[in-house]
Structure formats: C-alpha cells, structure tokens
Coordinates of C-alpha atoms in Angstrom, one line a residue:
M1 CA -30.8 23.9 -39.0
R2 CA -31.2 20.9 -41.2
Q3 CA -34.7 19.4 -41.4
L4 CA -34.9 15.7 -40.6
K5 CA -38.6 15.3 -41.1
N6 CA -39.3 12.4 -43.5
Y7 CA -35.6 11.7 -43.8
S8 CA -34.8 8.4 -45.4
I9 CA -31.9 6.3 -46.5
G10 CA -32.5 4.9 -49.9
E11 CA -35.9 3.7 -51.1
D12 CA -36.3 0.6 -48.9
K13 CA -34.7 1.9 -45.7
K14 CA -37.0 4.6 -44.3
E15 CA -36.2 6.0 -40.9
S16 CA -39.0 6.5 -38.4
N17 CA -40.1 10.1 -37.8
D18 CA -41.0 9.3 -34.2
I19 CA -38.0 10.2 -32.1
S20 CA -39.8 9.0 -29.0
E21 CA -39.6 5.3 -29.9
P22 CA -36.3 4.7 -28.3
V23 CA -37.0 7.0 -25.4
I24 CA -40.3 5.5 -24.2
P25 CA -38.9 2.1 -23.1
S26 CA -36.2 4.0 -21.1
A27 CA -38.7 6.3 -19.6
E28 CA -40.9 3.4 -18.6
K29 CA -37.9 1.7 -16.9
Y30 CA -37.6 4.7 -14.5
D31 CA -41.3 5.4 -14.0
G32 CA -42.3 5.3 -10.4
L33 CA -38.8 5.5 -8.9
T34 CA -38.1 8.0 -6.2
R35 CA -35.7 10.9 -6.7
E36 CA -33.0 9.0 -4.7
Q37 CA -33.5 5.9 -6.8
L38 CA -33.2 7.9 -10.0
L39 CA -30.0 9.6 -8.8
E40 CA -28.5 6.2 -7.9
A41 CA -29.5 4.9 -11.4
L42 CA -27.8 7.9 -12.9
K43 CA -24.6 7.3 -10.9
R44 CA -24.5 3.6 -12.0
A45 CA -25.1 4.6 -15.7
V46 CA -22.3 7.3 -15.5
L47 CA -19.9 4.9 -13.8
S48 CA -20.7 2.2 -16.4
A49 CA -20.2 4.7 -19.3
K50 CA -16.9 5.9 -17.8
N51 CA -15.7 2.3 -17.4
N52 CA -16.5 1.3 -21.0
D53 CA -15.2 4.6 -22.5
S54 CA -18.5 5.7 -23.9
Y55 CA -18.7 8.7 -21.5
S56 CA -18.1 12.0 -23.1
A57 CA -17.7 15.1 -20.9
E58 CA -17.9 17.2 -24.0
Q59 CA -21.3 15.8 -24.9
I60 CA -22.6 16.3 -21.4
E61 CA -21.3 19.9 -21.4
D62 CA -22.9 20.6 -24.8
F63 CA -26.2 19.2 -23.5
C64 CA -26.1 21.4 -20.4
N65 CA -25.3 24.5 -22.5
F66 CA -28.2 23.7 -24.8
V67 CA -30.8 23.1 -22.1
T68 CA -29.8 25.7 -19.5
P69 CA -31.4 28.7 -21.2
M70 CA -34.7 26.8 -21.2
L71 CA -34.7 26.1 -17.5
D72 CA -36.1 28.1 -14.7
E73 CA -34.1 28.7 -11.5
E74 CA -35.3 25.5 -9.9
G75 CA -34.4 23.5 -13.0
K76 CA -30.9 25.1 -13.2
A77 CA -30.4 24.2 -9.6
R78 CA -31.4 20.6 -10.2
L79 CA -29.1 20.5 -13.3
T80 CA -26.2 21.8 -11.3
E81 CA -26.9 19.1 -8.6
V82 CA -27.0 16.3 -11.2
M83 CA -23.8 17.6 -12.8
S84 CA -22.0 17.6 -9.5
I85 CA -23.1 13.9 -9.1
I86 CA -21.8 13.1 -12.5
D87 CA -18.5 14.8 -11.9
E88 CA -17.9 13.0 -8.6
D89 CA -17.2 9.5 -10.1

C-alpha cells in the first residue's frame, strides 16, 4: 500500500497529515444524539446523496467489505441493520 505520510503537492502546497481534521466537526455535530436520532440523520443524508447523485452503492459495499472482518458479531449485526436502512430509500 502506498504511504501517504508527509505527502505534499509541490513545495508551497503541503497537505495536512492529520486525517481527523475533517472528521472532528462531523463527529461533534452528532455528539449526544440518541441511536434513533443518529439513524434518522443517516436516512436524511442517504436520501440527500441519492437525490443529488453523489450516492455510490459501490463505495458503500467496498466500505462494508473493508470493515466487516474487523467487527465482532454485535458490530456485524449493527452494520447489517444500517445497510438495510440505507437500502430502503
């Protein structure tokens, strides 16, 4: 796998090494929500992505195939539940 540590584009355009930067504001947005509220937010996000043609079933499947081996049985059950919600809309 290609190493991306210290990756930069040209001398004056360095990329940040901290991949959490774009994730933290999103995570904070959902902090404190109940499970039901999170699932509703997921449904809205998926519906929005499908409506503006940014949804990719292939990317979702690739992600699931990537993370499934790392999950325990409870995690796999939750992922299956979330995937069924995504596939509903």
